[in-house]
């Protein structure tokens, strides 16, 4: 056995577990851990400008590829509390992420020492485990357990808090004898899946709702294979967007109150059976449950048993990893296909395709200032099938989800449930770390962009190139729209006359100057006809300088984006597409 500091053992465990990408900020109480990373040399560290930003970078890295676990590191006290929003975003969307904090020495924890806070208690509600490690000998086991928990069942984040004296203590440890603990995932039985398939094939108009659990399981290919075997349309959730490519004949659109397609909602309302796999029936997907569930039966398959029945009671529930369930359903479907006992759903599929080709929103507006719909039309033209989009919340994200196109898993990366403003920029940097050779395009409104704009400097310092499209209406647009129900517009305008940048014409913050001051490149667009050239220039600048490139688009100040309180009552505030030229980048061309 070898005697070493606990932090040296911990860093060796990180490397053996395959977690080698860290984001954070050093400080006095975590410096021993940083010294261990330096001595080891196998953990790459990206220095953030804010610890919350570091947590979102780690989150984005975890979401970028199957098997990734991002690490966020900070010192004691406020570093840990700054991580809480990041932990919440990861916990809410079932993302594995490891946060490591420094702490005051064990003997000082009850003495109100400088920057000593009970981060274990604070973090517990938004983690799978939060632990202040009080004994040096517990360090290897705590890290071992952390990785098992992050990967087992419904994935999620863990926080480990390391008092300074525990970090410095020596223990006997042999990394060659260390083994990860086996990951635990429930698996549906053949009998359960037979019943689910019996219920599906007894229906006339079935749908598959594909959730983010399919992406977490790395099972998107199986989802497509099952849908094709059964010839059943698929409705991806926002977190499951990309499980089936948007241009696949069986992709029937998204459903919901905001991030949804007109044709998706209509197809859901026309269905008589739904099997949800790896989803959680989020309220912005379902709207009112009476409307959502009326006239149809439900099967729910989820890795977390207590998730089944949480929102509404399905007709049948199965606790299973999404990948295991899909593998079993594929096997059964092949058997029934060979026996020629599968129903013919071609007429139902044709109905869904007809809706997809007719119920479209208009995108081709030539207004100046620019209408946001035109921005997404031009993004569809300019960015290819392999583009990964990153966004979080606001009218920009809602309209983007209604109008952009996604062609594979982990190509729409979104903090779905928590929706923390400011997440987009640091998360995009983490995604670039996880997808270094792919095109990453972030999407923000001006308010989201301003929340953690300082993290652009991280992209400049570490050469993390991506394109950040900022749609600027100088408003808290989503909040302004929601205030319509109160007949008010209160504290939602970001506009002011910028004495240093009169060229902003009353839109306030000069995002171009700020981005350039942080070491990035930036372009401002005020006419929709200039958007294609701006996106081309952004790609060229990104390739040349290897830094983030901001494309700020000046929008009309007031735009109401389609949304409602029921899936059969979404308000369409703008003109709808009537001819093909109204929606020229729609997946299916609208017939004139």
Coordinates of C-alpha atoms in Angstrom, one line a residue:
X1 CA 0.0 0.0 0.0
X2 CA 1.1 3.6 -0.7
X3 CA 0.7 6.4 1.8
X4 CA -0.6 9.6 0.2
X5 CA -2.7 12.7 0.9
X6 CA -6.5 12.1 0.6
X7 CA -6.6 14.7 -2.2
X8 CA -4.1 12.7 -4.2
X9 CA -6.2 9.6 -3.7
X10 CA -9.4 11.6 -4.8
X11 CA -7.8 12.9 -8.0
X12 CA -6.5 9.4 -8.9
X13 CA -10.1 8.1 -8.4
X14 CA -11.5 10.9 -10.7
X15 CA -9.1 9.8 -13.5
X16 CA -9.9 6.1 -13.0
X17 CA -13.7 6.8 -13.1
X18 CA -13.2 8.7 -16.3
X19 CA -14.0 12.2 -15.0
X20 CA -11.1 14.3 -16.3
X21 CA -12.8 17.6 -17.2
X22 CA -13.0 20.2 -14.4
X23 CA -14.3 23.7 -14.2
X24 CA -13.8 26.0 -11.2
X25 CA -11.9 28.6 -9.2
X26 CA -9.2 27.9 -6.6
X27 CA -9.2 29.3 -3.1
X28 CA -7.4 28.9 0.2
X29 CA -9.6 26.1 1.5
X30 CA -9.4 24.0 -1.7
X31 CA -5.8 24.7 -2.6
X32 CA -4.6 21.2 -1.5
X33 CA -7.0 19.6 -4.0
X34 CA -5.6 21.9 -6.7
X35 CA -2.1 20.9 -5.8
X36 CA -3.1 17.2 -6.2
X37 CA -4.6 18.0 -9.7
X38 CA -1.3 19.7 -10.6
X39 CA 0.8 16.8 -9.4
X40 CA -1.4 14.2 -11.2
X41 CA -1.6 16.1 -14.5
X42 CA -4.5 14.1 -15.9
X43 CA -7.4 16.4 -15.0
X44 CA -7.9 19.4 -17.4
X45 CA -9.1 22.4 -15.6
X46 CA -10.9 25.4 -17.0
X47 CA -10.8 28.6 -14.9
X48 CA -14.2 30.2 -14.7
X49 CA -15.0 33.8 -13.7
X50 CA -17.8 32.9 -11.3
X51 CA -18.5 29.6 -9.5
X52 CA -22.0 29.5 -10.7
X53 CA -20.6 29.8 -14.2
X54 CA -18.3 26.9 -13.4
X55 CA -21.2 24.7 -12.3
X56 CA -23.1 25.4 -15.5
X57 CA -19.9 24.6 -17.5
X58 CA -19.7 21.3 -15.8
X59 CA -23.4 20.7 -16.4
X60 CA -23.0 21.6 -20.1
X61 CA -20.0 19.2 -20.4
X62 CA -22.0 16.4 -18.8
X63 CA -24.9 16.9 -21.3
X64 CA -22.6 17.1 -24.3
X65 CA -21.9 13.3 -24.8
X66 CA -22.9 9.9 -23.4
X67 CA -21.0 9.0 -20.2
X68 CA -19.6 12.5 -19.5
X69 CA -19.4 13.7 -15.9
X70 CA -18.3 17.3 -15.5
X71 CA -16.5 18.4 -12.3
X72 CA -17.1 21.8 -10.6
X73 CA -14.5 22.8 -8.0
X74 CA -14.6 25.8 -5.6
X75 CA -13.4 26.9 -2.2
X76 CA -15.4 27.1 1.0
X77 CA -18.4 29.3 1.9
X78 CA -19.8 31.3 -1.0
X79 CA -18.2 29.1 -3.6
X80 CA -20.5 26.3 -2.4
X81 CA -23.6 28.4 -2.2
X82 CA -22.8 29.8 -5.7
X83 CA -23.0 26.2 -7.0
X84 CA -26.5 25.6 -5.8
X85 CA -28.2 27.0 -8.9
X86 CA -26.0 24.8 -11.0
X87 CA -26.8 21.7 -8.8
X88 CA -30.5 22.5 -9.1
X89 CA -30.3 22.7 -12.9
X90 CA -28.5 19.4 -13.1
X91 CA -30.7 17.7 -10.5
X92 CA -33.9 18.9 -12.2
X93 CA -32.9 17.5 -15.6
X94 CA -31.2 14.2 -14.3
X95 CA -27.7 15.3 -15.2
X96 CA -24.7 13.7 -13.4
X97 CA -22.2 16.3 -12.2
X98 CA -19.7 16.3 -9.3
X99 CA -19.2 19.4 -7.2
X100 CA -16.2 19.6 -4.9
X101 CA -15.8 22.3 -2.3
X102 CA -13.2 23.2 0.3
X103 CA -14.2 23.6 3.9
X104 CA -12.8 24.9 7.2
X105 CA -10.9 22.4 9.3
X106 CA -13.2 19.9 11.1
X107 CA -12.5 21.4 14.6
X108 CA -13.7 24.8 13.4
X109 CA -17.0 23.8 11.8
X110 CA -19.0 24.8 14.9
X111 CA -17.1 28.0 15.5
X112 CA -18.5 30.2 12.8
X113 CA -15.1 30.2 11.1
X114 CA -14.4 32.4 8.1
X115 CA -16.3 31.1 5.0
X116 CA -17.4 28.0 7.0
X117 CA -21.0 27.2 6.0
X118 CA -23.0 23.9 6.3
X119 CA -23.0 23.3 2.6
X120 CA -24.0 19.7 3.1
X121 CA -27.4 20.7 4.5
X122 CA -27.9 23.5 1.9
X123 CA -27.1 21.2 -1.1
X124 CA -29.0 18.0 0.0
X125 CA -32.4 19.0 -1.5
X126 CA -30.8 19.4 -5.0
X127 CA -28.4 16.5 -5.1
X128 CA -28.4 12.7 -4.9
X129 CA -25.8 12.9 -2.1
X130 CA -24.2 15.9 -0.3
X131 CA -21.5 15.0 2.3
X132 CA -19.0 16.8 4.4
X133 CA -16.3 14.2 4.8
X134 CA -15.1 14.4 8.4
X135 CA -12.7 11.5 8.4
X136 CA -9.7 11.1 6.0
X137 CA -10.3 7.4 5.7
X138 CA -13.8 8.0 4.2
X139 CA -12.5 10.0 1.2
X140 CA -12.0 7.1 -1.2
X141 CA -15.4 5.5 -0.3
X142 CA -17.2 8.8 -0.6
X143 CA -15.9 9.4 -4.1
X144 CA -16.6 5.8 -5.0
X145 CA -20.2 6.1 -3.8
X146 CA -20.6 9.5 -5.5
X147 CA -19.8 8.0 -8.9
X148 CA -22.2 5.0 -8.4
X149 CA -25.0 7.3 -7.4
X150 CA -24.5 9.7 -10.2
X151 CA -24.7 6.9 -12.7
X152 CA -27.4 4.7 -11.1
X153 CA -31.1 5.0 -11.5
X154 CA -32.2 8.5 -12.4
X155 CA -28.9 10.3 -12.9
X156 CA -28.1 13.4 -10.9
X157 CA -25.4 15.5 -9.2
X158 CA -23.4 15.0 -6.0
X159 CA -21.6 17.5 -3.8
X160 CA -18.5 16.4 -1.7
X161 CA -17.2 18.9 0.9
X162 CA -13.6 18.5 2.0
X163 CA -12.4 20.2 5.2
X164 CA -8.9 21.5 4.9
X165 CA -7.3 19.2 7.4
X166 CA -9.0 16.2 5.8
X167 CA -7.5 17.2 2.5
X168 CA -4.0 17.4 4.0
X169 CA -4.3 14.1 6.0
X170 CA -2.4 11.0 4.7
X171 CA -4.0 7.6 4.2
X172 CA -3.0 4.2 2.8
X173 CA -4.5 3.9 -0.7
X174 CA -3.8 1.8 -3.8
X175 CA -5.4 3.1 -7.0
X176 CA -4.6 -0.1 -8.8
X177 CA -6.9 -2.0 -6.4
X178 CA -9.7 0.6 -6.7
X179 CA -12.7 -0.5 -8.6
X180 CA -15.9 1.4 -9.5
X181 CA -19.1 0.2 -7.8
X182 CA -21.5 -1.5 -10.2
X183 CA -24.2 0.8 -11.5
X184 CA -27.8 -0.1 -10.6
X185 CA -30.5 0.3 -13.2
X186 CA -34.0 -1.3 -13.1
X187 CA -34.9 -3.5 -16.1
X188 CA -38.4 -4.2 -17.4
X189 CA -39.5 -7.8 -17.5
X190 CA -40.7 -9.5 -20.7
X191 CA -44.1 -9.9 -19.1
X192 CA -44.4 -6.2 -18.4
X193 CA -43.3 -5.2 -21.9
X194 CA -45.7 -7.7 -23.5
X195 CA -48.5 -6.0 -21.6
X196 CA -47.4 -2.6 -22.7
X197 CA -47.1 -3.7 -26.3
X198 CA -50.5 -5.4 -26.1
X199 CA -52.0 -2.1 -25.0
X200 CA -50.3 -0.2 -27.8
X201 CA -51.3 -2.5 -30.6
X202 CA -54.9 -2.6 -29.3
X203 CA -55.1 1.2 -30.1
X204 CA -56.0 2.8 -33.4
X205 CA -54.0 6.0 -33.0
X206 CA -51.0 5.3 -30.8
X207 CA -48.1 7.7 -30.0
X208 CA -44.7 7.3 -28.4
X209 CA -43.7 10.2 -26.1
X210 CA -39.9 10.2 -26.0
X211 CA -38.3 11.8 -23.0
X212 CA -34.8 12.9 -21.9
X213 CA -34.3 9.5 -20.2
X214 CA -33.8 8.0 -23.6
X215 CA -31.0 10.4 -24.3
X216 CA -29.5 9.8 -20.8
X217 CA -29.6 6.0 -21.7
X218 CA -27.9 6.6 -25.0
X219 CA -30.8 4.8 -26.6
X220 CA -32.1 7.2 -29.3
X221 CA -31.2 4.7 -32.1
X222 CA -33.3 2.1 -30.3
X223 CA -36.2 4.6 -30.1
X224 CA -36.1 5.2 -33.8
X225 CA -35.9 1.4 -34.5
X226 CA -38.9 0.7 -32.3
X227 CA -40.9 3.5 -33.9
X228 CA -40.1 2.2 -37.4
X229 CA -40.9 -1.5 -36.5
X230 CA -44.3 -0.5 -35.2
X231 CA -44.8 2.4 -37.7
X232 CA -46.0 4.6 -34.7
X233 CA -45.4 8.4 -34.6
X234 CA -43.1 9.9 -32.0
X235 CA -43.7 13.0 -29.9
X236 CA -40.4 14.1 -28.3
X237 CA -40.5 16.2 -25.1
X238 CA -38.3 19.3 -24.9
X239 CA -35.6 17.2 -23.1
X240 CA -36.1 14.4 -25.6
X241 CA -35.8 16.6 -28.7
X242 CA -33.4 14.9 -31.1
X243 CA -34.2 11.3 -30.0
X244 CA -35.7 11.1 -33.5
X245 CA -34.5 13.6 -36.2
X246 CA -37.0 16.4 -37.0
X247 CA -37.1 15.3 -40.7
X248 CA -38.0 11.6 -39.9
X249 CA -41.4 10.6 -41.3
X250 CA -42.5 9.5 -37.8
X251 CA -41.4 12.7 -36.0
X252 CA -44.9 14.1 -35.2
X253 CA -43.9 17.3 -33.5
X254 CA -43.5 18.5 -29.9
X255 CA -46.5 19.0 -27.6
X256 CA -47.0 21.6 -24.9
X257 CA -48.0 25.1 -23.9
X258 CA -44.9 26.9 -25.2
X259 CA -42.1 24.8 -26.8
X260 CA -44.5 23.0 -29.1
X261 CA -45.6 22.7 -32.7
X262 CA -49.2 23.3 -33.8
X263 CA -49.2 19.9 -35.6
X264 CA -47.8 18.2 -32.5
X265 CA -50.6 19.4 -30.2
X266 CA -53.2 18.5 -32.8
X267 CA -51.7 15.0 -33.2
X268 CA -51.7 14.5 -29.4
X269 CA -55.4 15.5 -29.2
X270 CA -56.2 13.1 -32.0
X271 CA -54.5 10.1 -30.4
X272 CA -56.1 7.3 -28.3
X273 CA -53.0 5.8 -26.7
X274 CA -49.7 7.1 -25.4
X275 CA -46.6 5.3 -24.2
X276 CA -44.2 7.6 -22.4
X277 CA -40.6 6.4 -22.2
X278 CA -38.1 8.3 -20.0
X279 CA -40.3 11.3 -19.5
X280 CA -41.8 13.0 -16.5
X281 CA -45.1 14.6 -17.9
X282 CA -43.8 18.1 -17.2
X283 CA -46.5 20.7 -16.7
X284 CA -45.4 22.8 -19.7
X285 CA -45.7 19.7 -21.8
X286 CA -49.1 18.5 -20.6
X287 CA -50.9 21.7 -19.7
X288 CA -54.2 20.9 -17.9
X289 CA -54.3 17.2 -17.2
X290 CA -58.0 16.8 -18.0
X291 CA -57.4 18.0 -21.5
X292 CA -54.1 16.1 -21.9
X293 CA -55.4 12.7 -20.7
X294 CA -59.0 12.8 -22.0
X295 CA -59.9 10.0 -24.4
X296 CA -56.6 8.2 -24.3
X297 CA -54.8 5.5 -22.3
X298 CA -51.3 5.8 -21.0
X299 CA -48.3 3.6 -20.3
X300 CA -45.4 5.2 -18.4
X301 CA -41.9 3.7 -18.4
X302 CA -39.4 5.5 -16.2
X303 CA -36.1 4.6 -14.5
X304 CA -37.3 6.1 -11.2
X305 CA -40.2 4.1 -9.7
X306 CA -41.6 7.1 -7.7
X307 CA -41.9 9.1 -10.9
X308 CA -44.7 6.9 -12.1
X309 CA -47.9 8.3 -10.9
X310 CA -46.3 11.6 -9.7
X311 CA -48.2 13.8 -12.1
X312 CA -51.1 11.5 -13.0
X313 CA -51.8 7.8 -12.7
X314 CA -51.1 5.9 -15.9
X315 CA -53.1 2.9 -16.9
X316 CA -49.9 0.9 -16.6
X317 CA -46.5 1.8 -15.2
X318 CA -43.1 0.1 -15.5
X319 CA -39.9 1.0 -13.6
X320 CA -37.1 0.5 -16.1
X321 CA -34.1 2.1 -17.7
X322 CA -35.2 3.5 -21.0
X323 CA -32.6 1.6 -23.0
X324 CA -33.4 -1.7 -21.4
X325 CA -37.1 -1.2 -22.1
X326 CA -36.6 -0.2 -25.7
X327 CA -34.3 -3.2 -26.3
X328 CA -37.0 -5.5 -24.9
X329 CA -39.8 -3.8 -26.9
X330 CA -37.8 -4.1 -30.1
X331 CA -37.3 -7.8 -29.5
X332 CA -41.0 -8.3 -29.0
X333 CA -41.9 -6.1 -32.0
X334 CA -39.6 -8.2 -34.2
X335 CA -41.3 -11.4 -33.1
X336 CA -44.7 -10.0 -33.9
X337 CA -43.5 -8.5 -37.2
X338 CA -42.3 -12.0 -38.2
X339 CA -45.6 -13.5 -37.1
X340 CA -47.4 -10.7 -39.1
X341 CA -49.4 -9.7 -36.0
X342 CA -48.6 -6.0 -35.9
X343 CA -51.4 -3.6 -36.8
X344 CA -51.1 -1.4 -39.9
X345 CA -50.8 2.2 -38.8
X346 CA -50.1 3.7 -42.2
X347 CA -53.3 5.7 -42.3
X348 CA -52.6 7.2 -38.9
X349 CA -49.1 8.1 -39.9
X350 CA -50.4 9.8 -43.1
X351 CA -52.8 11.9 -40.9
X352 CA -49.9 13.0 -38.8
X353 CA -47.8 13.9 -41.8
X354 CA -50.6 15.9 -43.3
X355 CA -50.8 17.9 -40.1
X356 CA -47.1 18.5 -40.1
X357 CA -47.3 19.8 -43.7
X358 CA -50.2 22.2 -43.1
X359 CA -50.2 23.5 -39.5
X360 CA -47.2 25.8 -39.6
X361 CA -46.2 29.1 -38.2
X362 CA -45.0 31.9 -40.4
X363 CA -41.3 32.8 -40.2
X364 CA -40.7 34.9 -43.3
X365 CA -41.2 38.5 -42.0
X366 CA -39.2 41.4 -43.6
X367 CA -39.9 43.9 -40.8
X368 CA -37.3 46.3 -39.5
X369 CA -36.7 46.1 -36.5
X370 CA -36.5 42.3 -37.1
X371 CA -39.2 39.9 -36.0
X372 CA -37.7 37.0 -34.0
X373 CA -39.3 34.3 -36.3
X374 CA -37.1 35.5 -39.2
X375 CA -34.0 34.9 -37.1
X376 CA -34.8 31.2 -36.6
X377 CA -35.6 30.8 -40.3
X378 CA -32.2 32.1 -41.2
X379 CA -30.5 30.0 -38.5
X380 CA -32.1 26.9 -40.1
X381 CA -30.6 28.0 -43.5
X382 CA -27.2 28.8 -42.1
X383 CA -26.5 26.0 -39.6
X384 CA -26.3 22.4 -40.7
X385 CA -27.7 19.1 -39.4
X386 CA -24.7 18.6 -37.1
X387 CA -25.2 21.8 -35.2
X388 CA -25.7 21.6 -31.5
X389 CA -28.0 24.3 -30.0
X390 CA -27.7 25.5 -26.4
X391 CA -30.4 27.5 -24.7
X392 CA -32.2 27.9 -21.4
X393 CA -35.3 30.1 -20.9
X394 CA -37.2 33.1 -22.3
X395 CA -39.1 34.0 -25.4
X396 CA -35.9 33.3 -27.4
X397 CA -35.8 29.7 -26.2
X398 CA -39.5 29.2 -26.6
X399 CA -39.6 30.5 -30.2
X400 CA -36.4 28.7 -31.0
X401 CA -37.9 25.4 -29.9
X402 CA -41.0 26.1 -32.0
X403 CA -39.1 27.0 -35.2
X404 CA -35.5 25.5 -35.2
X405 CA -34.7 22.0 -36.4
X406 CA -32.8 19.4 -34.4
X407 CA -31.4 16.2 -36.1
X408 CA -30.0 14.0 -33.4
X409 CA -29.6 13.3 -29.6
X410 CA -27.6 15.9 -27.6
X411 CA -28.0 18.4 -30.3
X412 CA -30.5 20.4 -28.3
X413 CA -29.1 21.2 -24.9
X414 CA -31.5 23.0 -22.6
X415 CA -31.8 23.6 -18.9
X416 CA -35.4 22.5 -19.1
X417 CA -37.0 22.3 -15.6
X418 CA -34.9 24.9 -13.7
X419 CA -34.5 27.4 -16.5
X420 CA -31.9 29.5 -14.8
X421 CA -31.1 32.8 -16.6
X422 CA -27.4 33.1 -17.4
X423 CA -27.0 29.3 -17.9
X424 CA -26.6 29.5 -21.7
X425 CA -23.2 31.1 -22.0
X426 CA -21.2 29.0 -19.5
X427 CA -23.1 25.8 -20.4
X428 CA -22.2 26.4 -24.1
X429 CA -18.5 26.6 -23.1
X430 CA -18.9 23.3 -21.3
X431 CA -20.5 21.8 -24.4
X432 CA -17.6 23.0 -26.5
X433 CA -15.3 21.2 -24.1
X434 CA -17.4 18.1 -24.7
X435 CA -17.7 18.5 -28.4
X436 CA -14.5 20.2 -29.5
X437 CA -14.8 19.5 -33.2
X438 CA -18.5 20.3 -33.6
X439 CA -20.5 23.5 -34.3
X440 CA -22.1 24.8 -31.2
X441 CA -24.6 27.6 -31.4
X442 CA -26.1 29.2 -28.3
X443 CA -29.3 31.2 -28.2
X444 CA -30.2 33.9 -25.7
X445 CA -32.3 36.9 -25.2
X446 CA -30.5 40.0 -24.0
X447 CA -31.5 39.4 -20.3
X448 CA -30.2 35.8 -20.2
X449 CA -27.0 36.9 -22.0
X450 CA -26.3 39.7 -19.5
X451 CA -26.6 37.4 -16.4
X452 CA -23.2 35.7 -16.8
X453 CA -21.7 37.6 -19.7
X454 CA -18.3 37.6 -17.9
X455 CA -17.9 33.9 -18.8
X456 CA -17.3 35.0 -22.4
X457 CA -13.7 35.7 -21.3
X458 CA -13.3 32.1 -20.4
X459 CA -14.0 31.2 -24.1
X460 CA -11.5 33.8 -25.2
X461 CA -8.8 32.6 -22.7
X462 CA -9.1 28.9 -23.4
X463 CA -10.0 29.1 -27.1
X464 CA -13.5 27.7 -26.8
X465 CA -15.2 28.8 -30.1
X466 CA -18.9 28.9 -30.5
X467 CA -21.5 31.3 -32.0
X468 CA -23.9 33.0 -29.5
X469 CA -27.0 34.4 -31.2
X470 CA -28.4 37.2 -28.9
X471 CA -31.9 38.3 -29.9
X472 CA -32.2 41.7 -28.3
X473 CA -35.5 43.4 -27.7
X474 CA -34.3 45.3 -24.6
X475 CA -37.0 43.6 -22.6
X476 CA -37.7 40.8 -20.2
X477 CA -39.8 39.5 -23.0
X478 CA -41.4 36.4 -21.4
X479 CA -42.2 38.3 -18.2
X480 CA -43.7 41.2 -20.1
X481 CA -45.9 38.7 -22.1
X482 CA -47.0 37.0 -18.9
X483 CA -47.9 40.4 -17.3
X484 CA -50.5 40.9 -20.0
X485 CA -52.8 38.8 -17.8
X486 CA -52.4 41.5 -15.1
X487 CA -53.0 44.3 -17.5
X488 CA -49.6 45.8 -16.7
X489 CA -46.0 46.2 -17.9
X490 CA -44.0 46.6 -14.7
X491 CA -40.2 46.6 -14.3
X492 CA -39.5 44.6 -17.5
X493 CA -37.8 47.1 -19.8
X494 CA -34.0 47.1 -20.2
X495 CA -33.9 50.0 -22.6
X496 CA -32.0 53.2 -22.0
X497 CA -30.0 55.8 -23.9
X498 CA -26.4 54.6 -23.7
X499 CA -24.3 57.7 -23.5
X500 CA -21.2 55.8 -24.7
X501 CA -23.0 54.0 -27.6
X502 CA -25.6 56.2 -29.3
X503 CA -25.5 53.6 -32.1
X504 CA -27.6 51.3 -29.9
X505 CA -30.5 53.6 -30.5
X506 CA -32.0 53.3 -27.0
X507 CA -31.6 49.6 -26.7
X508 CA -29.3 50.0 -23.7
X509 CA -26.3 47.7 -23.2
X510 CA -23.8 47.7 -26.1
X511 CA -23.3 43.9 -26.3
X512 CA -20.8 44.3 -29.1
X513 CA -18.5 46.4 -27.1
X514 CA -18.8 44.2 -24.0
X515 CA -18.1 41.1 -26.0
X516 CA -15.1 42.6 -27.6
X517 CA -13.9 43.9 -24.3
X518 CA -14.0 40.3 -23.0
X519 CA -11.8 39.1 -25.9
X520 CA -14.5 37.8 -28.3
X521 CA -15.7 38.9 -31.7
X522 CA -19.2 40.4 -32.2
X523 CA -21.5 41.5 -35.0
X524 CA -24.7 43.5 -34.8
X525 CA -27.6 42.9 -37.3
X526 CA -30.4 45.4 -37.8
X527 CA -31.9 44.3 -41.1
X528 CA -33.2 40.7 -41.7
X529 CA -31.6 40.6 -45.2
X530 CA -28.2 40.9 -43.5
X531 CA -28.6 37.8 -41.3
X532 CA -27.2 35.2 -43.8
X533 CA -24.0 37.2 -44.3
X534 CA -23.7 37.8 -40.5
X535 CA -23.9 34.1 -39.8
X536 CA -21.3 33.3 -42.5
X537 CA -19.0 36.0 -41.1
X538 CA -19.5 34.6 -37.6
X539 CA -18.5 31.1 -38.7
X540 CA -15.4 32.6 -40.4
X541 CA -14.4 34.6 -37.4
X542 CA -14.9 31.6 -35.1
X543 CA -12.6 29.5 -37.3
X544 CA -10.0 32.2 -37.6
X545 CA -9.7 33.4 -34.0
X546 CA -11.0 30.3 -32.0
X547 CA -13.1 32.5 -29.7
X548 CA -16.8 32.9 -29.0
X549 CA -18.5 35.1 -31.7
X550 CA -21.6 37.0 -30.6
X551 CA -24.3 37.8 -33.3
X552 CA -26.6 40.4 -31.8
X553 CA -29.9 40.8 -33.6
X554 CA -31.9 43.9 -32.9
X555 CA -35.5 42.8 -32.7
X556 CA -38.7 44.7 -32.5
X557 CA -39.3 45.5 -28.8
X558 CA -42.8 43.9 -28.5
X559 CA -43.4 40.4 -29.9
X560 CA -45.8 37.9 -28.3
X561 CA -44.8 34.3 -28.9
X562 CA -47.3 31.5 -29.3
X563 CA -48.4 30.0 -26.0
X564 CA -51.4 29.2 -23.9
X565 CA -52.7 27.3 -20.8
X566 CA -54.1 24.2 -22.5
X567 CA -52.7 22.3 -25.5
X568 CA -56.0 22.8 -27.3
X569 CA -55.9 26.6 -26.6
X570 CA -52.5 27.9 -27.6
X571 CA -52.8 31.6 -28.6
X572 CA -51.3 32.3 -32.0
X573 CA -50.4 36.0 -31.8
X574 CA -48.8 36.3 -35.3
X575 CA -49.9 35.5 -38.8
X576 CA -49.9 31.8 -39.6
X577 CA -48.2 30.3 -42.7
X578 CA -50.6 30.1 -45.7
X579 CA -48.1 29.6 -48.5
X580 CA -44.7 27.9 -48.8
X581 CA -42.9 31.2 -48.9
X582 CA -44.3 32.0 -45.5
X583 CA -42.3 29.2 -43.9
X584 CA -39.5 28.5 -46.3
X585 CA -37.4 26.4 -43.9
X586 CA -40.2 24.3 -42.5
X587 CA -39.4 20.6 -42.4
X588 CA -42.3 19.8 -44.8
X589 CA -43.0 22.5 -47.4
X590 CA -46.4 24.0 -47.0
X591 CA -48.5 23.5 -50.1
X592 CA -49.9 26.7 -51.6

